[in-house]
């Protein structure tokens, strides 16, 4: 079957750097996306990697290695407001996107 | 631009009843998707509309679920009759183009509880 694996929870300290990993197993693959969701809110699009390498957007960066079926989201200079769930998602073709179960990030003071 | 709006935000119904969820996508977004998240698991694909046509409904769990998108604008998802396992958060999302590259814009979801 098709699936994405990511840790269920990560805890980090304010000001630190945290990396959320995602491995995927899909029958087709076009790219990896990341979404942020605060409790009760809408998942919000953060980034999309179609090619191998690191994409940086402010404090957030996303990495993809297609040969390893692996990607990660890197959050720098953590702030309390970054406490949320983060979902990786694989575009598998035909406008279809498969999501992981989400990683709950707790940022402590 | 206004975001994706879902109604109601919460619904509690008894097993065997009918519930209809509504989604208003961003104006001009031809692509509309329904997803569901059950008990902290993955956000699971249900179906995809392009304008008023069902492009892919491979994720619909069974024939108790019926989705429509009249006139290519808002969409409804009806569950009839509801079962306990239908409980979860139902998300609607829309996109202008291919969702992966441009990203989906999600609504805040409808939390459905079947008791």
JSON list of C-alpha atoms in Angstrom, two decimals:
[
{"chain": "A", "resi": 1, "resn": "UNK", "atom": "CA", "xyz": [0.00, 0.00, 0.00]},
{"chain": "A", "resi": 2, "resn": "UNK", "atom": "CA", "xyz": [0.89, 3.65, -0.10]},
{"chain": "A", "resi": 3, "resn": "UNK", "atom": "CA", "xyz": [1.99, 5.28, 3.13]},
{"chain": "A", "resi": 4, "resn": "UNK", "atom": "CA", "xyz": [4.03, 8.04, 4.74]},
{"chain": "A", "resi": 5, "resn": "UNK", "atom": "CA", "xyz": [5.77, 7.58, 8.06]},
{"chain": "A", "resi": 6, "resn": "UNK", "atom": "CA", "xyz": [6.60, 10.43, 10.42]},
{"chain": "A", "resi": 7, "resn": "UNK", "atom": "CA", "xyz": [7.17, 10.59, 14.20]},
{"chain": "A", "resi": 8, "resn": "UNK", "atom": "CA", "xyz": [4.01, 11.08, 16.22]},
{"chain": "A", "resi": 9, "resn": "UNK", "atom": "CA", "xyz": [5.50, 13.66, 18.59]},
{"chain": "A", "resi": 10, "resn": "UNK", "atom": "CA", "xyz": [8.56, 15.88, 18.87]},
{"chain": "A", "resi": 11, "resn": "UNK", "atom": "CA", "xyz": [9.44, 18.20, 21.75]},
{"chain": "A", "resi": 12, "resn": "UNK", "atom": "CA", "xyz": [11.95, 21.04, 21.52]},
{"chain": "A", "resi": 13, "resn": "UNK", "atom": "CA", "xyz": [12.95, 24.17, 23.39]},
{"chain": "A", "resi": 14, "resn": "UNK", "atom": "CA", "xyz": [12.18, 27.70, 22.28]},
{"chain": "A", "resi": 15, "resn": "UNK", "atom": "CA", "xyz": [15.02, 29.06, 20.14]},
{"chain": "A", "resi": 16, "resn": "UNK", "atom": "CA", "xyz": [16.28, 25.60, 19.17]},
{"chain": "A", "resi": 17, "resn": "UNK", "atom": "CA", "xyz": [16.26, 23.78, 15.82]},
{"chain": "A", "resi": 18, "resn": "UNK", "atom": "CA", "xyz": [14.04, 20.77, 15.19]},
{"chain": "A", "resi": 19, "resn": "UNK", "atom": "CA", "xyz": [13.88, 18.34, 12.27]},
{"chain": "A", "resi": 20, "resn": "UNK", "atom": "CA", "xyz": [10.75, 16.36, 11.44]},
{"chain": "A", "resi": 21, "resn": "UNK", "atom": "CA", "xyz": [11.45, 13.36, 9.22]},
{"chain": "A", "resi": 22, "resn": "UNK", "atom": "CA", "xyz": [9.17, 11.72, 6.71]},
{"chain": "A", "resi": 23, "resn": "UNK", "atom": "CA", "xyz": [9.66, 8.54, 4.71]},
{"chain": "A", "resi": 24, "resn": "UNK", "atom": "CA", "xyz": [7.27, 7.59, 1.98]},
{"chain": "A", "resi": 25, "resn": "UNK", "atom": "CA", "xyz": [6.25, 4.54, 0.05]},
{"chain": "A", "resi": 26, "resn": "UNK", "atom": "CA", "xyz": [4.07, 5.30, -2.96]},
{"chain": "A", "resi": 27, "resn": "UNK", "atom": "CA", "xyz": [3.39, 3.77, -6.34]},
{"chain": "A", "resi": 28, "resn": "UNK", "atom": "CA", "xyz": [3.98, 7.10, -8.05]},
{"chain": "A", "resi": 29, "resn": "UNK", "atom": "CA", "xyz": [5.77, 10.17, -6.77]},
{"chain": "A", "resi": 30, "resn": "UNK", "atom": "CA", "xyz": [5.93, 13.74, -7.99]},
{"chain": "A", "resi": 31, "resn": "UNK", "atom": "CA", "xyz": [6.86, 15.69, -4.88]},
{"chain": "A", "resi": 32, "resn": "UNK", "atom": "CA", "xyz": [6.64, 16.12, -1.14]},
{"chain": "A", "resi": 33, "resn": "UNK", "atom": "CA", "xyz": [4.64, 18.82, 0.62]},
{"chain": "A", "resi": 34, "resn": "UNK", "atom": "CA", "xyz": [4.48, 19.98, 4.22]},
{"chain": "A", "resi": 35, "resn": "UNK", "atom": "CA", "xyz": [1.49, 21.41, 6.05]},
{"chain": "A", "resi": 36, "resn": "UNK", "atom": "CA", "xyz": [1.11, 23.02, 9.47]},
{"chain": "A", "resi": 37, "resn": "UNK", "atom": "CA", "xyz": [-2.07, 22.69, 11.52]},
{"chain": "A", "resi": 38, "resn": "UNK", "atom": "CA", "xyz": [-2.81, 24.44, 14.78]},
{"chain": "A", "resi": 39, "resn": "UNK", "atom": "CA", "xyz": [-5.41, 22.82, 17.01]},
{"chain": "A", "resi": 40, "resn": "UNK", "atom": "CA", "xyz": [-8.89, 23.28, 15.56]},
{"chain": "A", "resi": 41, "resn": "UNK", "atom": "CA", "xyz": [-7.55, 25.12, 12.54]},
{"chain": "A", "resi": 42, "resn": "UNK", "atom": "CA", "xyz": [-7.06, 24.41, 8.88]},
{"chain": "A", "resi": 43, "resn": "UNK", "atom": "CA", "xyz": [-3.92, 22.67, 7.64]},
{"chain": "A", "resi": 44, "resn": "UNK", "atom": "CA", "xyz": [-1.79, 25.37, 6.01]},
{"chain": "A", "resi": 45, "resn": "UNK", "atom": "CA", "xyz": [0.56, 24.75, 3.10]},
{"chain": "A", "resi": 46, "resn": "UNK", "atom": "CA", "xyz": [4.22, 25.34, 3.97]},
{"chain": "A", "resi": 47, "resn": "UNK", "atom": "CA", "xyz": [6.36, 23.98, 1.15]},
{"chain": "A", "resi": 48, "resn": "UNK", "atom": "CA", "xyz": [6.70, 21.65, -1.81]},
{"chain": "A", "resi": 49, "resn": "UNK", "atom": "CA", "xyz": [9.82, 19.81, -3.01]},
{"chain": "A", "resi": 50, "resn": "UNK", "atom": "CA", "xyz": [9.77, 18.25, -6.43]},
{"chain": "A", "resi": 51, "resn": "UNK", "atom": "CA", "xyz": [13.54, 17.98, -6.81]},
{"chain": "A", "resi": 52, "resn": "UNK", "atom": "CA", "xyz": [16.23, 16.68, -4.48]},
{"chain": "A", "resi": 53, "resn": "UNK", "atom": "CA", "xyz": [17.78, 19.20, -2.16]},
{"chain": "A", "resi": 54, "resn": "UNK", "atom": "CA", "xyz": [16.96, 21.85, 0.37]},
{"chain": "A", "resi": 55, "resn": "UNK", "atom": "CA", "xyz": [14.37, 24.61, -0.08]},
{"chain": "A", "resi": 56, "resn": "UNK", "atom": "CA", "xyz": [14.50, 27.47, 2.41]},
{"chain": "A", "resi": 57, "resn": "UNK", "atom": "CA", "xyz": [11.63, 29.78, 3.30]},
{"chain": "A", "resi": 58, "resn": "UNK", "atom": "CA", "xyz": [12.43, 31.99, 6.24]},
{"chain": "A", "resi": 59, "resn": "UNK", "atom": "CA", "xyz": [12.82, 29.95, 9.42]},
{"chain": "A", "resi": 60, "resn": "UNK", "atom": "CA", "xyz": [11.47, 26.83, 7.71]},
{"chain": "A", "resi": 61, "resn": "UNK", "atom": "CA", "xyz": [13.38, 24.61, 5.29]},
{"chain": "A", "resi": 62, "resn": "UNK", "atom": "CA", "xyz": [12.33, 21.42, 3.57]},
{"chain": "A", "resi": 63, "resn": "UNK", "atom": "CA", "xyz": [14.53, 18.69, 2.14]},
{"chain": "A", "resi": 64, "resn": "UNK", "atom": "CA", "xyz": [13.92, 15.85, -0.27]},
{"chain": "A", "resi": 65, "resn": "UNK", "atom": "CA", "xyz": [15.93, 12.81, -1.32]},
{"chain": "A", "resi": 66, "resn": "UNK", "atom": "CA", "xyz": [14.03, 10.88, -3.98]},
{"chain": "A", "resi": 67, "resn": "UNK", "atom": "CA", "xyz": [16.57, 8.05, -4.03]},
{"chain": "A", "resi": 68, "resn": "UNK", "atom": "CA", "xyz": [16.00, 7.48, -0.30]},
{"chain": "A", "resi": 69, "resn": "UNK", "atom": "CA", "xyz": [12.24, 8.17, -0.40]},
{"chain": "A", "resi": 70, "resn": "UNK", "atom": "CA", "xyz": [12.88, 10.57, 2.44]},
{"chain": "A", "resi": 71, "resn": "UNK", "atom": "CA", "xyz": [12.33, 14.16, 3.33]},
{"chain": "A", "resi": 72, "resn": "UNK", "atom": "CA", "xyz": [12.36, 16.42, 6.34]},
{"chain": "A", "resi": 73, "resn": "UNK", "atom": "CA", "xyz": [11.09, 19.74, 7.57]},
{"chain": "A", "resi": 74, "resn": "UNK", "atom": "CA", "xyz": [13.58, 21.86, 9.48]},
{"chain": "A", "resi": 75, "resn": "UNK", "atom": "CA", "xyz": [12.36, 24.57, 11.81]},
{"chain": "A", "resi": 76, "resn": "UNK", "atom": "CA", "xyz": [14.91, 27.04, 13.12]},
{"chain": "A", "resi": 77, "resn": "UNK", "atom": "CA", "xyz": [14.74, 29.59, 15.92]},
{"chain": "A", "resi": 78, "resn": "UNK", "atom": "CA", "xyz": [11.71, 27.83, 17.33]},
{"chain": "A", "resi": 79, "resn": "UNK", "atom": "CA", "xyz": [8.94, 30.00, 18.73]},
{"chain": "A", "resi": 80, "resn": "UNK", "atom": "CA", "xyz": [6.05, 29.05, 20.98]},
{"chain": "A", "resi": 81, "resn": "UNK", "atom": "CA", "xyz": [3.66, 29.70, 18.09]},
{"chain": "A", "resi": 82, "resn": "UNK", "atom": "CA", "xyz": [5.33, 26.88, 16.15]},
{"chain": "A", "resi": 83, "resn": "UNK", "atom": "CA", "xyz": [3.63, 24.38, 18.47]},
{"chain": "A", "resi": 84, "resn": "UNK", "atom": "CA", "xyz": [1.31, 22.59, 16.04]},
{"chain": "A", "resi": 85, "resn": "UNK", "atom": "CA", "xyz": [0.92, 19.41, 14.03]},
{"chain": "A", "resi": 86, "resn": "UNK", "atom": "CA", "xyz": [3.00, 19.05, 10.88]},
{"chain": "A", "resi": 87, "resn": "UNK", "atom": "CA", "xyz": [1.96, 16.77, 8.04]},
{"chain": "A", "resi": 88, "resn": "UNK", "atom": "CA", "xyz": [4.07, 15.53, 5.17]},
{"chain": "A", "resi": 89, "resn": "UNK", "atom": "CA", "xyz": [2.20, 14.72, 1.98]},
{"chain": "A", "resi": 90, "resn": "UNK", "atom": "CA", "xyz": [3.21, 12.99, -1.24]},
{"chain": "A", "resi": 91, "resn": "UNK", "atom": "CA", "xyz": [1.83, 13.93, -4.63]},
{"chain": "A", "resi": 92, "resn": "UNK", "atom": "CA", "xyz": [1.33, 10.65, -6.41]},
{"chain": "A", "resi": 93, "resn": "UNK", "atom": "CA", "xyz": [-0.01, 11.87, -9.72]},
{"chain": "A", "resi": 94, "resn": "UNK", "atom": "CA", "xyz": [-3.50, 12.46, -11.06]},
{"chain": "A", "resi": 95, "resn": "UNK", "atom": "CA", "xyz": [-4.04, 15.35, -8.65]},
{"chain": "A", "resi": 96, "resn": "UNK", "atom": "CA", "xyz": [-3.90, 12.89, -5.77]},
{"chain": "A", "resi": 97, "resn": "UNK", "atom": "CA", "xyz": [-2.01, 13.66, -2.55]},
{"chain": "A", "resi": 98, "resn": "UNK", "atom": "CA", "xyz": [-1.44, 11.20, 0.29]},
{"chain": "A", "resi": 99, "resn": "UNK", "atom": "CA", "xyz": [-0.88, 12.54, 3.80]},
{"chain": "A", "resi": 100, "resn": "UNK", "atom": "CA", "xyz": [0.99, 11.17, 6.77]},
{"chain": "A", "resi": 101, "resn": "UNK", "atom": "CA", "xyz": [-0.53, 10.91, 10.25]},
{"chain": "A", "resi": 102, "resn": "UNK", "atom": "CA", "xyz": [1.14, 14.11, 11.40]},
{"chain": "A", "resi": 103, "resn": "UNK", "atom": "CA", "xyz": [3.84, 15.02, 13.91]},
{"chain": "A", "resi": 104, "resn": "UNK", "atom": "CA", "xyz": [2.76, 16.97, 16.95]},
{"chain": "A", "resi": 105, "resn": "UNK", "atom": "CA", "xyz": [5.47, 19.52, 17.84]},
{"chain": "A", "resi": 106, "resn": "UNK", "atom": "CA", "xyz": [5.60, 20.83, 21.39]},
{"chain": "A", "resi": 107, "resn": "UNK", "atom": "CA", "xyz": [7.77, 23.90, 21.93]},
{"chain": "A", "resi": 108, "resn": "UNK", "atom": "CA", "xyz": [8.75, 24.49, 25.55]},
{"chain": "A", "resi": 109, "resn": "UNK", "atom": "CA", "xyz": [9.92, 27.74, 27.07]},
{"chain": "B", "resi": 1, "resn": "UNK", "atom": "CA", "xyz": [-9.42, 36.37, -1.01]},
{"chain": "B", "resi": 2, "resn": "UNK", "atom": "CA", "xyz": [-11.82, 34.49, 1.23]},
{"chain": "B", "resi": 3, "resn": "UNK", "atom": "CA", "xyz": [-10.64, 31.08, 2.38]},
{"chain": "B", "resi": 4, "resn": "UNK", "atom": "CA", "xyz": [-12.31, 27.70, 2.21]},
{"chain": "B", "resi": 5, "resn": "UNK", "atom": "CA", "xyz": [-15.39, 27.66, 4.41]},
{"chain": "B", "resi": 6, "resn": "UNK", "atom": "CA", "xyz": [-16.91, 24.56, 5.94]},
{"chain": "B", "resi": 7, "resn": "UNK", "atom": "CA", "xyz": [-20.22, 24.22, 7.73]},
{"chain": "B", "resi": 8, "resn": "UNK", "atom": "CA", "xyz": [-21.00, 23.09, 10.35]},
{"chain": "B", "resi": 9, "resn": "UNK", "atom": "CA", "xyz": [-17.81, 23.19, 12.41]},
{"chain": "B", "resi": 10, "resn": "UNK", "atom": "CA", "xyz": [-19.15, 20.48, 14.71]},
{"chain": "B", "resi": 11, "resn": "UNK", "atom": "CA", "xyz": [-21.94, 17.94, 14.41]},
{"chain": "B", "resi": 12, "resn": "UNK", "atom": "CA", "xyz": [-23.08, 15.30, 16.86]},
{"chain": "B", "resi": 13, "resn": "UNK", "atom": "CA", "xyz": [-25.62, 12.83, 15.52]},
{"chain": "B", "resi": 14, "resn": "UNK", "atom": "CA", "xyz": [-26.98, 9.46, 16.48]},
{"chain": "B", "resi": 15, "resn": "UNK", "atom": "CA", "xyz": [-26.14, 6.30, 14.62]},
{"chain": "B", "resi": 16, "resn": "UNK", "atom": "CA", "xyz": [-28.54, 5.85, 11.74]},
{"chain": "B", "resi": 17, "resn": "UNK", "atom": "CA", "xyz": [-29.18, 9.56, 11.22]},
{"chain": "B", "resi": 18, "resn": "UNK", "atom": "CA", "xyz": [-28.21, 11.60, 8.19]},
{"chain": "B", "resi": 19, "resn": "UNK", "atom": "CA", "xyz": [-25.72, 14.46, 8.14]},
{"chain": "B", "resi": 20, "resn": "UNK", "atom": "CA", "xyz": [-24.80, 16.82, 5.33]},
{"chain": "B", "resi": 21, "resn": "UNK", "atom": "CA", "xyz": [-21.53, 18.72, 5.36]},
{"chain": "B", "resi": 22, "resn": "UNK", "atom": "CA", "xyz": [-20.99, 21.75, 3.20]},
{"chain": "B", "resi": 23, "resn": "UNK", "atom": "CA", "xyz": [-17.86, 23.25, 1.69]},
{"chain": "B", "resi": 24, "resn": "UNK", "atom": "CA", "xyz": [-17.44, 26.58, -0.07]},
{"chain": "B", "resi": 25, "resn": "UNK", "atom": "CA", "xyz": [-14.11, 26.62, -1.91]},
{"chain": "B", "resi": 26, "resn": "UNK", "atom": "CA", "xyz": [-12.10, 29.65, -2.91]},
{"chain": "B", "resi": 27, "resn": "UNK", "atom": "CA", "xyz": [-13.77, 31.37, -5.83]},
{"chain": "B", "resi": 28, "resn": "UNK", "atom": "CA", "xyz": [-12.14, 30.34, -9.10]},
{"chain": "B", "resi": 29, "resn": "UNK", "atom": "CA", "xyz": [-10.67, 27.10, -7.76]},
{"chain": "B", "resi": 30, "resn": "UNK", "atom": "CA", "xyz": [-11.89, 24.38, -10.09]},
{"chain": "B", "resi": 31, "resn": "UNK", "atom": "CA", "xyz": [-10.41, 21.59, -7.96]},
{"chain": "B", "resi": 32, "resn": "UNK", "atom": "CA", "xyz": [-12.19, 20.62, -4.77]},
{"chain": "B", "resi": 33, "resn": "UNK", "atom": "CA", "xyz": [-11.19, 17.76, -2.49]},
{"chain": "B", "resi": 34, "resn": "UNK", "atom": "CA", "xyz": [-12.69, 16.02, 0.50]},
{"chain": "B", "resi": 35, "resn": "UNK", "atom": "CA", "xyz": [-10.44, 14.43, 3.09]},
{"chain": "B", "resi": 36, "resn": "UNK", "atom": "CA", "xyz": [-11.10, 12.79, 6.45]},
{"chain": "B", "resi": 37, "resn": "UNK", "atom": "CA", "xyz": [-8.97, 12.37, 9.56]},
{"chain": "B", "resi": 38, "resn": "UNK", "atom": "CA", "xyz": [-10.00, 9.68, 12.00]},
{"chain": "B", "resi": 39, "resn": "UNK", "atom": "CA", "xyz": [-8.65, 9.40, 15.57]},
{"chain": "B", "resi": 40, "resn": "UNK", "atom": "CA", "xyz": [-5.33, 11.15, 14.97]},
{"chain": "B", "resi": 41, "resn": "UNK", "atom": "CA", "xyz": [-4.46, 9.03, 11.96]},
{"chain": "B", "resi": 42, "resn": "UNK", "atom": "CA", "xyz": [-3.51, 10.19, 8.49]},
{"chain": "B", "resi": 43, "resn": "UNK", "atom": "CA", "xyz": [-5.57, 12.72, 6.57]},
{"chain": "B", "resi": 44, "resn": "UNK", "atom": "CA", "xyz": [-7.20, 10.34, 4.15]},
{"chain": "B", "resi": 45, "resn": "UNK", "atom": "CA", "xyz": [-8.35, 11.21, 0.62]},
{"chain": "B", "resi": 46, "resn": "UNK", "atom": "CA", "xyz": [-12.04, 10.75, -0.10]},
{"chain": "B", "resi": 47, "resn": "UNK", "atom": "CA", "xyz": [-12.67, 12.32, -3.48]},
{"chain": "B", "resi": 48, "resn": "UNK", "atom": "CA", "xyz": [-11.76, 15.03, -5.98]},
{"chain": "B", "resi": 49, "resn": "UNK", "atom": "CA", "xyz": [-14.00, 17.25, -8.08]},
{"chain": "B", "resi": 50, "resn": "UNK", "atom": "CA", "xyz": [-12.98, 19.22, -11.14]},
{"chain": "B", "resi": 51, "resn": "UNK", "atom": "CA", "xyz": [-15.71, 21.80, -11.45]},
{"chain": "B", "resi": 52, "resn": "UNK", "atom": "CA", "xyz": [-18.92, 19.77, -11.10]},
{"chain": "B", "resi": 53, "resn": "UNK", "atom": "CA", "xyz": [-17.44, 16.44, -12.22]},
{"chain": "B", "resi": 54, "resn": "UNK", "atom": "CA", "xyz": [-16.11, 13.73, -9.92]},
{"chain": "B", "resi": 55, "resn": "UNK", "atom": "CA", "xyz": [-12.55, 13.18, -11.08]},
{"chain": "B", "resi": 56, "resn": "UNK", "atom": "CA", "xyz": [-11.60, 10.57, -8.52]},
{"chain": "B", "resi": 57, "resn": "UNK", "atom": "CA", "xyz": [-13.81, 9.06, -5.85]},
{"chain": "B", "resi": 58, "resn": "UNK", "atom": "CA", "xyz": [-11.61, 6.09, -5.05]},
{"chain": "B", "resi": 59, "resn": "UNK", "atom": "CA", "xyz": [-11.34, 7.08, -1.40]},
{"chain": "B", "resi": 60, "resn": "UNK", "atom": "CA", "xyz": [-15.05, 7.07, -0.63]},
{"chain": "B", "resi": 61, "resn": "UNK", "atom": "CA", "xyz": [-15.49, 4.36, 2.02]},
{"chain": "B", "resi": 62, "resn": "UNK", "atom": "CA", "xyz": [-18.86, 2.99, 0.88]},
{"chain": "B", "resi": 63, "resn": "UNK", "atom": "CA", "xyz": [-22.17, 3.92, -0.70]},
{"chain": "B", "resi": 64, "resn": "UNK", "atom": "CA", "xyz": [-23.40, 5.60, 2.49]},
{"chain": "B", "resi": 65, "resn": "UNK", "atom": "CA", "xyz": [-21.31, 8.59, 1.42]},
{"chain": "B", "resi": 66, "resn": "UNK", "atom": "CA", "xyz": [-22.55, 10.84, -1.37]},
{"chain": "B", "resi": 67, "resn": "UNK", "atom": "CA", "xyz": [-20.76, 13.95, -2.57]},
{"chain": "B", "resi": 68, "resn": "UNK", "atom": "CA", "xyz": [-22.08, 16.56, -4.95]},
{"chain": "B", "resi": 69, "resn": "UNK", "atom": "CA", "xyz": [-20.85, 19.80, -6.38]},
{"chain": "B", "resi": 70, "resn": "UNK", "atom": "CA", "xyz": [-23.69, 21.59, -8.06]},
{"chain": "B", "resi": 71, "resn": "UNK", "atom": "CA", "xyz": [-22.69, 24.10, -10.71]},
{"chain": "B", "resi": 72, "resn": "UNK", "atom": "CA", "xyz": [-19.05, 23.69, -9.86]},
{"chain": "B", "resi": 73, "resn": "UNK", "atom": "CA", "xyz": [-19.29, 25.94, -6.83]},
{"chain": "B", "resi": 74, "resn": "UNK", "atom": "CA", "xyz": [-19.96, 24.67, -3.32]},
{"chain": "B", "resi": 75, "resn": "UNK", "atom": "CA", "xyz": [-19.93, 20.98, -2.47]},
{"chain": "B", "resi": 76, "resn": "UNK", "atom": "CA", "xyz": [-21.85, 18.82, -0.05]},
{"chain": "B", "resi": 77, "resn": "UNK", "atom": "CA", "xyz": [-20.95, 15.50, 1.51]},
{"chain": "B", "resi": 78, "resn": "UNK", "atom": "CA", "xyz": [-23.87, 13.48, 2.82]},
{"chain": "B", "resi": 79, "resn": "UNK", "atom": "CA", "xyz": [-23.54, 10.51, 5.13]},
{"chain": "B", "resi": 80, "resn": "UNK", "atom": "CA", "xyz": [-26.67, 8.36, 5.25]},
{"chain": "B", "resi": 81, "resn": "UNK", "atom": "CA", "xyz": [-27.12, 6.45, 7.48]},
{"chain": "B", "resi": 82, "resn": "UNK", "atom": "CA", "xyz": [-24.23, 7.41, 9.74]},
{"chain": "B", "resi": 83, "resn": "UNK", "atom": "CA", "xyz": [-22.28, 4.70, 11.57]},
{"chain": "B", "resi": 84, "resn": "UNK", "atom": "CA", "xyz": [-20.00, 5.01, 14.60]},
{"chain": "B", "resi": 85, "resn": "UNK", "atom": "CA", "xyz": [-16.87, 4.57, 12.48]},
{"chain": "B", "resi": 86, "resn": "UNK", "atom": "CA", "xyz": [-17.77, 7.65, 10.44]},
{"chain": "B", "resi": 87, "resn": "UNK", "atom": "CA", "xyz": [-16.70, 9.86, 13.33]},
{"chain": "B", "resi": 88, "resn": "UNK", "atom": "CA", "xyz": [-13.75, 12.08, 12.51]},
{"chain": "B", "resi": 89, "resn": "UNK", "atom": "CA", "xyz": [-12.79, 15.44, 11.09]},
{"chain": "B", "resi": 90, "resn": "UNK", "atom": "CA", "xyz": [-13.85, 16.03, 7.51]},
{"chain": "B", "resi": 91, "resn": "UNK", "atom": "CA", "xyz": [-11.71, 18.50, 5.63]},
{"chain": "B", "resi": 92, "resn": "UNK", "atom": "CA", "xyz": [-12.45, 20.21, 2.38]},
{"chain": "B", "resi": 93, "resn": "UNK", "atom": "CA", "xyz": [-9.66, 21.72, 0.29]},
{"chain": "B", "resi": 94, "resn": "UNK", "atom": "CA", "xyz": [-9.46, 23.53, -2.99]},
{"chain": "B", "resi": 95, "resn": "UNK", "atom": "CA", "xyz": [-6.72, 24.39, -5.45]},
{"chain": "B", "resi": 96, "resn": "UNK", "atom": "CA", "xyz": [-6.39, 26.32, -8.67]},
{"chain": "B", "resi": 97, "resn": "UNK", "atom": "CA", "xyz": [-4.02, 23.90, -10.32]},
{"chain": "B", "resi": 98, "resn": "UNK", "atom": "CA", "xyz": [-2.29, 20.71, -9.34]},
{"chain": "B", "resi": 99, "resn": "UNK", "atom": "CA", "xyz": [-2.47, 20.66, -5.56]},
{"chain": "B", "resi": 100, "resn": "UNK", "atom": "CA", "xyz": [1.00, 19.38, -4.92]},
{"chain": "B", "resi": 101, "resn": "UNK", "atom": "CA", "xyz": [2.92, 22.27, -6.44]},
{"chain": "B", "resi": 102, "resn": "UNK", "atom": "CA", "xyz": [0.54, 25.08, -5.56]},
{"chain": "B", "resi": 103, "resn": "UNK", "atom": "CA", "xyz": [-0.61, 23.52, -2.33]},
{"chain": "B", "resi": 104, "resn": "UNK", "atom": "CA", "xyz": [-4.12, 22.97, -1.16]},
{"chain": "B", "resi": 105, "resn": "UNK", "atom": "CA", "xyz": [-6.09, 25.55, 0.76]},
{"chain": "B", "resi": 106, "resn": "UNK", "atom": "CA", "xyz": [-7.94, 23.70, 3.47]},
{"chain": "B", "resi": 107, "resn": "UNK", "atom": "CA", "xyz": [-10.99, 24.62, 5.46]},
{"chain": "B", "resi": 108, "resn": "UNK", "atom": "CA", "xyz": [-10.99, 24.25, 9.23]},
{"chain": "B", "resi": 109, "resn": "UNK", "atom": "CA", "xyz": [-12.96, 21.03, 8.96]},
{"chain": "B", "resi": 110, "resn": "UNK", "atom": "CA", "xyz": [-16.19, 19.61, 10.31]},
{"chain": "B", "resi": 111, "resn": "UNK", "atom": "CA", "xyz": [-15.79, 17.49, 13.42]},
{"chain": "B", "resi": 112, "resn": "UNK", "atom": "CA", "xyz": [-18.40, 14.74, 13.14]},
{"chain": "B", "resi": 113, "resn": "UNK", "atom": "CA", "xyz": [-19.25, 12.63, 16.14]},
{"chain": "B", "resi": 114, "resn": "UNK", "atom": "CA", "xyz": [-21.62, 9.70, 15.71]},
{"chain": "B", "resi": 115, "resn": "UNK", "atom": "CA", "xyz": [-22.99, 8.35, 18.99]}
]
